[in-house]
XYZ file of C-alpha atoms in Angstrom:
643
model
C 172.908 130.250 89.981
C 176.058 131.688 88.633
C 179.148 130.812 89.182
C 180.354 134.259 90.727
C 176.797 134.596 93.287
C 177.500 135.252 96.645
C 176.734 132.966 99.037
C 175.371 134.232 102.349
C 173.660 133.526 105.777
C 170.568 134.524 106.097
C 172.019 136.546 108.659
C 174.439 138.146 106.923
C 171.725 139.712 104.301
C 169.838 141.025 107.128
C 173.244 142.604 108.071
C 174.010 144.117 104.735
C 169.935 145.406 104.685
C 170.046 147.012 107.612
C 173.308 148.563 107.367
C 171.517 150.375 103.887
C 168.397 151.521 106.216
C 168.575 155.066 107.959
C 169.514 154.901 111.160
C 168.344 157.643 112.544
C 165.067 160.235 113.161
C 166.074 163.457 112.439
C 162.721 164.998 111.709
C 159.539 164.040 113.422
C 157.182 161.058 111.990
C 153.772 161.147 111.770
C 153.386 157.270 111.092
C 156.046 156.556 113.277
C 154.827 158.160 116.370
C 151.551 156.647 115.229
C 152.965 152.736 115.380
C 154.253 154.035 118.964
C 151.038 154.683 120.014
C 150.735 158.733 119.613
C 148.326 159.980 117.735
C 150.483 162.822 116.335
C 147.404 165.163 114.821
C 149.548 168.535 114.735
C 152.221 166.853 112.479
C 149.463 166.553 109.617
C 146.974 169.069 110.480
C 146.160 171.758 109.736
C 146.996 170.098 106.212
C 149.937 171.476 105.119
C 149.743 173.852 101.290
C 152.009 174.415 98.669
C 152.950 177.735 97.310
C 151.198 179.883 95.679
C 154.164 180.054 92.762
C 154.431 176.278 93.055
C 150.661 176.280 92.008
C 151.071 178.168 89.155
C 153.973 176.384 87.807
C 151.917 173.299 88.261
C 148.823 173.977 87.144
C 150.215 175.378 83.649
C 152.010 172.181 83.324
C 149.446 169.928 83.807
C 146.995 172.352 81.481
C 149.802 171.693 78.532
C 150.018 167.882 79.981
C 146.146 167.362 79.498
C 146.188 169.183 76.312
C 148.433 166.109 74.935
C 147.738 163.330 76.485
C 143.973 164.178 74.648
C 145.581 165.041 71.280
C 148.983 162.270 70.809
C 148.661 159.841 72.961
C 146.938 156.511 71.697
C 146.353 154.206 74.670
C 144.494 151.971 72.696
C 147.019 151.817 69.764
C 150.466 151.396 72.538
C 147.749 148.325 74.134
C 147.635 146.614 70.672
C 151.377 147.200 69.376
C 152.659 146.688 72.826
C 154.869 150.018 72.262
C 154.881 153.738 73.069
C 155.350 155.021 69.250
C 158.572 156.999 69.061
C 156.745 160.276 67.935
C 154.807 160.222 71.470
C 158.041 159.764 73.543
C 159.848 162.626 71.538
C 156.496 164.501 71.889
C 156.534 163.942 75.487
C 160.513 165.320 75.500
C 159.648 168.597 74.176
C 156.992 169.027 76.478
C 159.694 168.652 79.146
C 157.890 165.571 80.688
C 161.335 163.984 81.171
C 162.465 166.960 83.528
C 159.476 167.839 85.869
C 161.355 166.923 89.182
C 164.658 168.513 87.710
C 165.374 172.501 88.572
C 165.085 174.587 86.292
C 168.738 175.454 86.273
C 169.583 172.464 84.891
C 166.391 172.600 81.769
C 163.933 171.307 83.981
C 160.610 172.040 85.109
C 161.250 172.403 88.845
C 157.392 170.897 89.739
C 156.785 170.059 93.455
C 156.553 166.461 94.340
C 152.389 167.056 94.607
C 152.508 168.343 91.120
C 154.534 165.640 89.863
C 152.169 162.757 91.293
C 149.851 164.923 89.834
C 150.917 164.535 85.824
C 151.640 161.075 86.794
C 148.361 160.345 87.476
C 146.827 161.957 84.437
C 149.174 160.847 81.866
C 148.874 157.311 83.730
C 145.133 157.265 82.753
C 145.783 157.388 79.208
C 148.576 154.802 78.724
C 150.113 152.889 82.290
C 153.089 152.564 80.619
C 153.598 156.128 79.437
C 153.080 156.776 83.072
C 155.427 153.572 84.257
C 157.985 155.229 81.582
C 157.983 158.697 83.242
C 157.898 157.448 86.628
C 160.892 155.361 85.939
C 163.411 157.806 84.540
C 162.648 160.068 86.743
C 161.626 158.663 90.228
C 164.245 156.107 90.685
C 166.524 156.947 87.231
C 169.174 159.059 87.177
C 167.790 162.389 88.344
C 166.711 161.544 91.730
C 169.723 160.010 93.252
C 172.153 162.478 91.443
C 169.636 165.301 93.459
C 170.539 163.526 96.485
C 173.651 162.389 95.828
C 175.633 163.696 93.022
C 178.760 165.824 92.906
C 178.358 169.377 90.818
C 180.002 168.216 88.329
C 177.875 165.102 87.397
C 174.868 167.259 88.595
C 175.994 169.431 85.757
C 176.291 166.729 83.027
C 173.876 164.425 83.195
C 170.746 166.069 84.377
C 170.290 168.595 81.362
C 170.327 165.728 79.267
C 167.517 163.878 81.560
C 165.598 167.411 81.503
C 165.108 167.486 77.902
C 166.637 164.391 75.877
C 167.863 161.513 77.620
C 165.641 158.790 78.990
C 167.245 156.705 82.111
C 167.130 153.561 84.095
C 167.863 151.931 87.373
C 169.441 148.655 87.246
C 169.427 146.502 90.714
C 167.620 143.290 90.181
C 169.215 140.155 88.948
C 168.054 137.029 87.386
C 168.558 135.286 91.087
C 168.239 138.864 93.236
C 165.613 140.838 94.155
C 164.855 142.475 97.544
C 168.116 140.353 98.584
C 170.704 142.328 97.503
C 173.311 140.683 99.718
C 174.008 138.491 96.725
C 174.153 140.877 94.109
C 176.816 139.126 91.233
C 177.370 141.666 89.064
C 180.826 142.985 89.964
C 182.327 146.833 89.251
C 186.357 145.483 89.585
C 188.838 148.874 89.901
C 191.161 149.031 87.546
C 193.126 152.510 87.537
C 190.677 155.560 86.937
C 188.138 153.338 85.839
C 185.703 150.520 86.689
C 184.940 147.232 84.987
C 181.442 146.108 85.144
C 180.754 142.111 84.374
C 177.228 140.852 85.339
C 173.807 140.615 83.644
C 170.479 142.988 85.448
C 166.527 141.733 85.076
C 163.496 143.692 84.392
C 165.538 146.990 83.587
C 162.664 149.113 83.453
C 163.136 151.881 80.297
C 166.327 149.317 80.151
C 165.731 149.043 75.749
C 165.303 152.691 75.316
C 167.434 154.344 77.873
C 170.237 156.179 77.568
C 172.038 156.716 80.592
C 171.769 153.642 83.686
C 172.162 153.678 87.440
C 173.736 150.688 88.164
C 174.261 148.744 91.035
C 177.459 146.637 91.168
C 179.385 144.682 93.719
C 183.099 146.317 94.518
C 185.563 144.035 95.842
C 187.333 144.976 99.000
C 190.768 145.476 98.111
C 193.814 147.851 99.515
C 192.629 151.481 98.789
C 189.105 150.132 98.329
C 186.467 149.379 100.799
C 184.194 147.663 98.444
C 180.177 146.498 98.800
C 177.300 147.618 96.655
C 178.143 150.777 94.526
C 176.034 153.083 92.720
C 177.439 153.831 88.890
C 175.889 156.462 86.028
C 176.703 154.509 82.916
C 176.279 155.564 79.134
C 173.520 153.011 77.455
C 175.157 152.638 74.467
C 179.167 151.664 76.393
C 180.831 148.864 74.914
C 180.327 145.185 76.383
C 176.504 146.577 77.194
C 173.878 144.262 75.290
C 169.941 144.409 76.152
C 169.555 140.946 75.237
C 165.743 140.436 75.491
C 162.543 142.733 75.922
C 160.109 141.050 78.160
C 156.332 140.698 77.740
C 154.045 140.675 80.842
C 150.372 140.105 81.073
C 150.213 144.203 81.990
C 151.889 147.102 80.519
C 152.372 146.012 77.230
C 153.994 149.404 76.347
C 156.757 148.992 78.795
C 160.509 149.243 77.504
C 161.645 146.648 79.951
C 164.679 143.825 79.303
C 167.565 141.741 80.282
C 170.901 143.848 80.076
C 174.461 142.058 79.855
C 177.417 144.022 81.268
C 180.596 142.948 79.688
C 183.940 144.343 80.543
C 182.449 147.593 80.508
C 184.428 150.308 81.880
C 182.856 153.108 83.676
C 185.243 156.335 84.865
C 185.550 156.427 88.485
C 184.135 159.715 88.552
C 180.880 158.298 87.394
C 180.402 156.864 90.472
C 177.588 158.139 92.836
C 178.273 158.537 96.144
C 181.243 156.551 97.969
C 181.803 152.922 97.389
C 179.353 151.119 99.666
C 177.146 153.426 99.868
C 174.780 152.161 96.759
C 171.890 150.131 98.825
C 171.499 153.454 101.207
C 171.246 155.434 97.879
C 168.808 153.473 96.223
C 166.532 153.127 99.303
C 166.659 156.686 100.164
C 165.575 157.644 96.520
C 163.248 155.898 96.976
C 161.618 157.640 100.412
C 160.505 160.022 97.982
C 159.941 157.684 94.713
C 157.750 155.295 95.710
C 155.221 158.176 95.900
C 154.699 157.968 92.201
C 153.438 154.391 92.220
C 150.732 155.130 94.482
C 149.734 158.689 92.148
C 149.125 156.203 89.549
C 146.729 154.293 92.305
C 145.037 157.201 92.448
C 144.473 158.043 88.972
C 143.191 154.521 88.324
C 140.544 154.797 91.454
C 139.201 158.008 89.319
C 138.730 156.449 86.247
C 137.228 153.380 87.856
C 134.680 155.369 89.805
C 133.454 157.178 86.441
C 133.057 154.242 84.636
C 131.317 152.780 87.297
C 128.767 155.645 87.691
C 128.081 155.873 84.025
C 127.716 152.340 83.585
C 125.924 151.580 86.243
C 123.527 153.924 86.247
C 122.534 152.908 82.044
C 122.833 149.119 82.834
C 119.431 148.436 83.945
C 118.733 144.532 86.605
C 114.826 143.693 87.002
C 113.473 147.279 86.240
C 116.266 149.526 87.947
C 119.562 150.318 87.239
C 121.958 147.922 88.499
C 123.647 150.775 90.913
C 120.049 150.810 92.446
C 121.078 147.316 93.865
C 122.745 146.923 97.062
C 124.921 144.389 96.528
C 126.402 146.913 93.271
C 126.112 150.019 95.012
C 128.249 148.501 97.922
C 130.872 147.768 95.548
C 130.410 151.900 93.899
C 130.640 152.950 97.079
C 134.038 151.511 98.248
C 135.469 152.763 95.016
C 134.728 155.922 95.543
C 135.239 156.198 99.427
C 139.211 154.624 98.726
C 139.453 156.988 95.862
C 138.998 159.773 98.346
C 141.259 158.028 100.975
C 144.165 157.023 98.519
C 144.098 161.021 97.050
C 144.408 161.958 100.765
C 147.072 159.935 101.616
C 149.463 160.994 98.186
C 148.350 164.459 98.572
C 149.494 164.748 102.190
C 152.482 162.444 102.066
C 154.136 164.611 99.161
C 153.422 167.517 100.797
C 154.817 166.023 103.426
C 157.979 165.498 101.130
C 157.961 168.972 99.164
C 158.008 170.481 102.701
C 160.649 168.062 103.942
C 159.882 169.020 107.629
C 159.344 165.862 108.316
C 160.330 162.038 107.415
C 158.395 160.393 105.334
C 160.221 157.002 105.026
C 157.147 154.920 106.725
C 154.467 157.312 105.675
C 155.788 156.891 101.657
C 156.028 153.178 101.813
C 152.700 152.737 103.608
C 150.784 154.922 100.577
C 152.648 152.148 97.917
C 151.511 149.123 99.957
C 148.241 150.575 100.604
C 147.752 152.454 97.081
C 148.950 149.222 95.010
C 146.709 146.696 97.064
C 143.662 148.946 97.423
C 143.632 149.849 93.457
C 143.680 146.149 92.515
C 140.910 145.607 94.871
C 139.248 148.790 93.290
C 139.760 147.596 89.456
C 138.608 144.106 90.648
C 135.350 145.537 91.434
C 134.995 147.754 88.333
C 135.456 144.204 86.346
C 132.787 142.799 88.309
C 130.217 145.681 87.915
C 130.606 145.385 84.464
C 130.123 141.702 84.110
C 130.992 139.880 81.056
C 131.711 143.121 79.364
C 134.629 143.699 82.050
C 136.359 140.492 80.930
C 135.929 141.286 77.231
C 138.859 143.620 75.595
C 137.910 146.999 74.470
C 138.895 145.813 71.113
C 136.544 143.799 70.832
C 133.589 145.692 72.522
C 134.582 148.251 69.779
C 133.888 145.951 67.099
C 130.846 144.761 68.083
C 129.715 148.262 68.571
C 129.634 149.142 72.249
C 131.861 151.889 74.036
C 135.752 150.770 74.485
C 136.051 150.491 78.193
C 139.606 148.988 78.891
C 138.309 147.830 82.483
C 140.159 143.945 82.210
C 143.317 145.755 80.916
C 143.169 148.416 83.768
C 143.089 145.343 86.130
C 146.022 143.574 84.308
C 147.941 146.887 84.710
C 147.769 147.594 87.840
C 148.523 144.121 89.017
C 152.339 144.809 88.926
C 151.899 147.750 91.605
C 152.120 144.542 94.373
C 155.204 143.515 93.273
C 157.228 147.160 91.622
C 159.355 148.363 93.849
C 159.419 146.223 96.628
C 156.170 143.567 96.675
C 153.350 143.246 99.198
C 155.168 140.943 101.581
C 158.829 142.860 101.268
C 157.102 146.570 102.078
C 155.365 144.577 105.244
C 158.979 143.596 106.489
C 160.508 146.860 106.101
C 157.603 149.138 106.799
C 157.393 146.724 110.208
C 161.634 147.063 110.929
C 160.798 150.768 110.808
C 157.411 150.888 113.207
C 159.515 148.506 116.015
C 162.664 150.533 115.364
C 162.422 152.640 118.788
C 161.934 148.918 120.485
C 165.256 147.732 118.681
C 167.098 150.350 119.579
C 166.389 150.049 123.156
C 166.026 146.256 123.999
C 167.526 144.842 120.536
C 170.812 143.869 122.364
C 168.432 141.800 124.885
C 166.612 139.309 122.563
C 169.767 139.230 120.311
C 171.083 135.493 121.126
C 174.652 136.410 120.141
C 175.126 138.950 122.602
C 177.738 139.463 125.500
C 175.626 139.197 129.117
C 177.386 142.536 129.484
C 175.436 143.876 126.653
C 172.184 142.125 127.627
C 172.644 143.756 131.200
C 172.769 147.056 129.679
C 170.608 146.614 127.219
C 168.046 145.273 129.919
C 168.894 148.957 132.002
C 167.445 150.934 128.765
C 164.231 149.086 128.318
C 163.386 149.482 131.458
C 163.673 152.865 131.542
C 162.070 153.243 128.414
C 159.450 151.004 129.073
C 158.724 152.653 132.379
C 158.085 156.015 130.401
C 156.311 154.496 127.711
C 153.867 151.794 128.269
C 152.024 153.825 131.209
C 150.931 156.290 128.195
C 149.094 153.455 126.169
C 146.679 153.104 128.838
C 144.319 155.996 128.410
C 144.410 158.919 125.916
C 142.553 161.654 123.916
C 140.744 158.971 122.349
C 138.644 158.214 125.221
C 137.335 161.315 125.965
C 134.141 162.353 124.405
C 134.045 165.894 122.486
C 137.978 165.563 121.426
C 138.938 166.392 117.633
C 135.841 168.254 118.035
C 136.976 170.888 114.751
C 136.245 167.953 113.004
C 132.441 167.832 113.758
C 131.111 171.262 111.818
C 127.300 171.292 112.357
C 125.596 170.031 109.394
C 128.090 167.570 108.353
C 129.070 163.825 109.532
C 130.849 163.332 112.549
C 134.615 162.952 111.796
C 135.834 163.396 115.239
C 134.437 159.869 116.248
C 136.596 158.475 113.274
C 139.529 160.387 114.928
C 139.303 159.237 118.276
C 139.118 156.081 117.117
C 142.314 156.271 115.233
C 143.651 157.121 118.376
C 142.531 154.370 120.937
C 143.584 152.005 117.854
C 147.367 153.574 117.618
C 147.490 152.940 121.500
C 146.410 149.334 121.002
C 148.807 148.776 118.031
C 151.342 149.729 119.986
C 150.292 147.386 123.185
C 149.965 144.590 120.801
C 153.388 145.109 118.952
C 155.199 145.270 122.603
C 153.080 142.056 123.817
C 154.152 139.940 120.753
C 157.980 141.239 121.249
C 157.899 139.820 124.987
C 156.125 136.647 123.521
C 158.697 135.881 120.393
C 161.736 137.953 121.252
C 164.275 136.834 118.932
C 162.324 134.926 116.761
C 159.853 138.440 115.990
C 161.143 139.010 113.145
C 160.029 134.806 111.572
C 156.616 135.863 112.597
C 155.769 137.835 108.967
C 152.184 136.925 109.561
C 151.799 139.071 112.283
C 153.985 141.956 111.244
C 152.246 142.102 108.079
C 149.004 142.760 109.974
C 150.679 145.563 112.217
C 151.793 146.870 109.080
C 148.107 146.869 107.532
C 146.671 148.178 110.472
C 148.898 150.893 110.548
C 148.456 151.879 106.645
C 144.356 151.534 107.397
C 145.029 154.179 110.336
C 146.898 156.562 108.425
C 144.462 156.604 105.585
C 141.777 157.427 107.791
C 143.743 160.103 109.619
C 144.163 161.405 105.950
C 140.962 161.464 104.988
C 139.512 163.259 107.843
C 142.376 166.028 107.681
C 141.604 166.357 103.531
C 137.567 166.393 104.203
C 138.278 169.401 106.502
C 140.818 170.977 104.471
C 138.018 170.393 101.905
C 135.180 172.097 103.987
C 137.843 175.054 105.609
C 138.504 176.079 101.600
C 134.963 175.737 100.661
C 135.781 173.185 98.112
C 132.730 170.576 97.863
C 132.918 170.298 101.664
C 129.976 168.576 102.367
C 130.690 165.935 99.691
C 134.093 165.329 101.146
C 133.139 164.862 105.196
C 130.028 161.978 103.854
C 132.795 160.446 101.225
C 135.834 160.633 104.559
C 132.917 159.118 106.968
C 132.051 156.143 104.426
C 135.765 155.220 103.913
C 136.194 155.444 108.107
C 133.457 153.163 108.527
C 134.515 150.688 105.870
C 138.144 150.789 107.294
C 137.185 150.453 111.058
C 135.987 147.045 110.025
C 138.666 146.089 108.499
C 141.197 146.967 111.347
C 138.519 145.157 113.710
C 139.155 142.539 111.592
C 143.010 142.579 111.765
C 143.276 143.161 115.103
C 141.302 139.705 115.532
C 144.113 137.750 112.813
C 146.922 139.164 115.341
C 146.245 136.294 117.592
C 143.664 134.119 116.056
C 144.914 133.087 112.844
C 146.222 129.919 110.985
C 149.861 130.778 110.744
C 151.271 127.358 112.553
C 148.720 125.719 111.018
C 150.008 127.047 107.419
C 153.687 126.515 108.167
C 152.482 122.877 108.779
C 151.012 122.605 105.362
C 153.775 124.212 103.759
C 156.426 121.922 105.094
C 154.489 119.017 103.737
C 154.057 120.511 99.960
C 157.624 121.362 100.474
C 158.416 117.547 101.139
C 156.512 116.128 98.903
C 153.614 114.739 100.824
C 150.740 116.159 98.548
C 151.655 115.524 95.571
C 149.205 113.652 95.266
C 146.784 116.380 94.929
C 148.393 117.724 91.834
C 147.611 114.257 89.664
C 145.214 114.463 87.160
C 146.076 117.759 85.482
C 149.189 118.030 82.857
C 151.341 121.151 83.130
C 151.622 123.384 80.117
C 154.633 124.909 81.230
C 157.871 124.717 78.430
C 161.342 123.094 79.768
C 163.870 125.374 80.577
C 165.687 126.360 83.795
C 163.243 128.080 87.173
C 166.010 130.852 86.967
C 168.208 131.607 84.094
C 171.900 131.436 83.766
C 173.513 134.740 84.349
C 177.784 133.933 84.638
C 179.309 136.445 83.240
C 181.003 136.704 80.001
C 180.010 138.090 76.542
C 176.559 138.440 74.956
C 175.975 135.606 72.789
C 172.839 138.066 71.534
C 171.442 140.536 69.137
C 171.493 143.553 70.838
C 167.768 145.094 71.589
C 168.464 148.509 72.630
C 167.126 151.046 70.653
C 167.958 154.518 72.018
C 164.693 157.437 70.887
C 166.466 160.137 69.489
């Protein structure tokens, strides 16, 4: 740790978290209501469309997109150099790939968010890190929060240059910080018109080839200053600025990702984004919107994973029939391409959700990244094991021995990152979860808080029960119970939809009972129990998707577009889902959680170690976490700007 790292309670960064969430519900929720227990169907159906101009914008785009991802782009070649060749990035500039979300006013392309997920996807099956690159610059780089949160006049610098030339970054993790940002080190000091940033940011993703940086920095409080976490747009190439190492993961092996030092570097105070303060509520509502882009990738990687399966499987020939013939293959074919289906539903609606921004999408974008990133490993997984040996062997080498290059173990090494980008597995349960019990927290959080007044309690207890009195009658019976409801969802001739629907229904009711029994149980200590929350949370994202589905496979059938196909592929993925919420809604109370912190607490202390002798460790010395104190770079400097 350095020498400058805050220390804090873990109270304290809960405090400084929650003070960066949204605090309020402007615009209806569709997930929301549906951890509430209301099965909100008008907020998502009929499914909503984009415009007709929109279309036509997009569709050209991703016509010239296809055109070179199939002529410049060597996946294969960025896999064995483990870098996106200069020639494709400029390429990919004077397509205008670097300004699709930006407005044409400003040199961009001005594509929807649908449209955007869209080329992501595409260009993402060709090279992951191509897609990771684009995705980067311009999801959570500088474009998006200047949108959001920019003045004119840095609207009117920077994002021309991010249209057409430059290539950004966003800087927020540290060596010793990552979804704990209470203890960010690196510091942005006033100092007249200007501020001076000392500190050193980890896994900078585009970090080696940017050229402009959002950067988060700590601001001292001070007279005239009201300090906390501060957003910054910062030139690449500033003095005291030194990318001091490009990492190497077992995935994207193309990706411009590194350590950058920040030493004395001073950054005009009109380069700031936003007020001081305000940089964790930036960066997490840019990302409402950005973490869509993840999941398009999800999607495109389902596709190609469900053709490769069908053409494999149905050559590779088991005991004289193709190996798809056999059940325990075709199972695994099967949930490929029913999640394909679901995960395209749930991006599809969600940014439509977004381009039409009549609703908020906070929960509904972070469940499609947890769900998207976990169900595409899963997906890839399978692929590997359908293709047997040949799915562990490289495509370099099934080239050389004369077989067709399928890059199925690198697809799986690829995507393995999606469970940990922007905000892991575990961290999108806890905030996806503060969000579903939000409306209980407002209410009754002053009653299970053990440091407040009884006055506040008192009151506090006079809301619940109001609420409470309104709300919890409601869970007890609904639409769901009632044969013949959702029935627009039953078209003769095709599978029966509407009995997926109602489930979805009863099942939001009994979420809901089951949140508001485990919040009398715990109280205060609710928010310890991650276990549990995380299976709210899953049960929630498994709902969603199949309210998705259902609402695309009629969409589907209403527009006459393969229909038929769509209601049997929706009905496969609601049956495969229901069992896996049955399952879930088992784990909330049967489970080994006490029995694992039990276990833990004894590897923690040393009492099984033991079990670890006779195996040596082939780890190298060096420190868990490096040193990151401030100072100058004691480094060659890796940046290399693509001009």
């Amino acid at each position: 740790m350095s020498a400058t790292q805050p220390k804090v309670t873990e109270r304290e960064a809960r405090q400084v978290a929650e003070a960066a969430r949204e605090q309020d519900w402007r615009k209806p929720s569709f997930a929301k209501e549906l951890f509430l227990g209301r099965f909100r169907l008008d907020l998502i159906h009929p499914h909503p469309l984009p415009a007709d101009e929109d279309v036509r914008r997009g569709e050209a785009f991703l016509a010239r997109l296809r055109e070179f991802c199939e002529t410049r782009i060597d996946g294969a070649l960025i896999e064995r150099e483990a870098k996106i060749p200069d020639e494709t990035v400029r390429g990919l500039k004077e397509l205008g790939a670097l300004g699709m979300k930006i407005d044409p006013k400003y040199g961009g392309l001005g594509l929807t968010q649908v449209y955007y997920n869209k080329a992501l996807a595409l260009v993402g099956s060709v090279s992951p890190a191509i897609g990771a690159l684009l995705s980067a610059h311009q999801s959570i780089g500088v474009p998006q929060p200047l949108k959001m949160f920019g003045t004119q006049e840095q609207k009117d610098a920077y994002l021309p240059r991010c249209a057409t030339t430059a290539i950004s970054a966003f800087l927020l993790t540290e060596p010793d910080v990552g979804s704990d940002p209470a203890r960010l080190a690196t510091t942005a000091v006033p100092d007249g018109d200007d501020y001076v940033l000392d500190g050193v940011k980890l896994w900078t993703t585009n970090g080696v080839v940017a050229d402009l940086l959002v950067v988060m920095a700590r601001v001292p409080k001070s007279e005239n200053h009201r300090g906390g976490i501060t957003a910054f747009v910062v030139e690449a190439d500033s003095p005291g600025i030194t990318v001091e190492h490009r990492n190497a993961f077992m995935g994207l092996r193309g990706l411009e990702n590194g350590v950058t030092r920040f030493h004395q570097v001073r950054v005009p105070a009109a380069q700031r984004i936003g007020a001081e303060g305000a940089g964790l509520k930036i960066a997490l509502t840019t990302l409402n919107t950005g973490r869509l882009s993840l999941p398009a990738m999800c999607v495109g990687a389902g596709k190609w994973c469900l053709k490769i399966a069908r053409e494999w499987s149905g050559v590779r020939e088991q005991w004289g029939r193709p190996v798809a013939r056999h059940e325990a293959v075709g199972a695994k074919i099967s949930f490929i391409a029913a999640t394909t289906f679901a995960l395209e539903a749930v991006v599809d609606l969600a940014s439509q959700m977004a381009d039409e921004d009549r609703n908020d999408i906070r929960i509904e974008a972070a469940l499609a990244k947890l769900y998207g990133s976990e169900m595409a490993c899963l997906m890839a997984d399978e692929l590997v094991q359908i293709r047997g040996g040949r799915g562990f062997e490289t495509a370099e080498s099934l080239a050389a021995r004369g077989e067709r290059a399928v890059p199925a173990e690198q697809m799986l090494r690829d995507l393995r990152i999606n469970r940990i980008f922007e905000g892991s597995t575990e961290i999108m349960h806890l905030l996806i979860a503060r969000e579903a019990v939000d409306a209980h927290l407002s209410v009754a959080g002053d009653l299970i808080d053990p440091e407040k007044a009884l006055g506040d309690k008192a009151k506090a207890g006079a809301r619940a029960a109001g609420f409470y009195a309104r709300w919890l009658p409601k869970l007890a019976t609904g639409p769901g119970q009632v044969p013949g409801t959702y029935r627009a969802f039953h078209p003769g001739g095709h599978p029966d939809l509407s009995t997926h629907l109602r489930y979805v229904e009863r099942s939001a009711r009994k979420l809901a009972r089951s949140t508001f029994y485990a919040m009398s149980r715990w109280q205060g200590r609710m928010e310890t129990k991650q276990g549990f929350l995380g299976r709210i949370v899953d049960i929630g994202a498994e709902l969603f998707a199949m309210s998705a589905a259902c609402v695309r496979a009629e969409h589907l059938r209403a527009t006459g577009a393969h229909g038929r196909e769509a209601y049997q592929l929706a009905d496969a993925f609601c049956e495969q889902s229901r069992l896996r919420v049955e399952e879930l809604f088992g784990r909330l109370w049967s489970n080994t959680d006490d029995l694992d912190r039990k276990v833990v607490a004894g590897v923690l202390s040393g009492t099984y170690t033991w079990l670890e002798e006779g195996v040596l460790d082939p780890s190298g010395d060096g420190p868990w976490i490096a040193d990151a104190t401030p100072g100058p770079s004691t480094r060659k400097n890796a940046h290399r700007p693509i001009r």
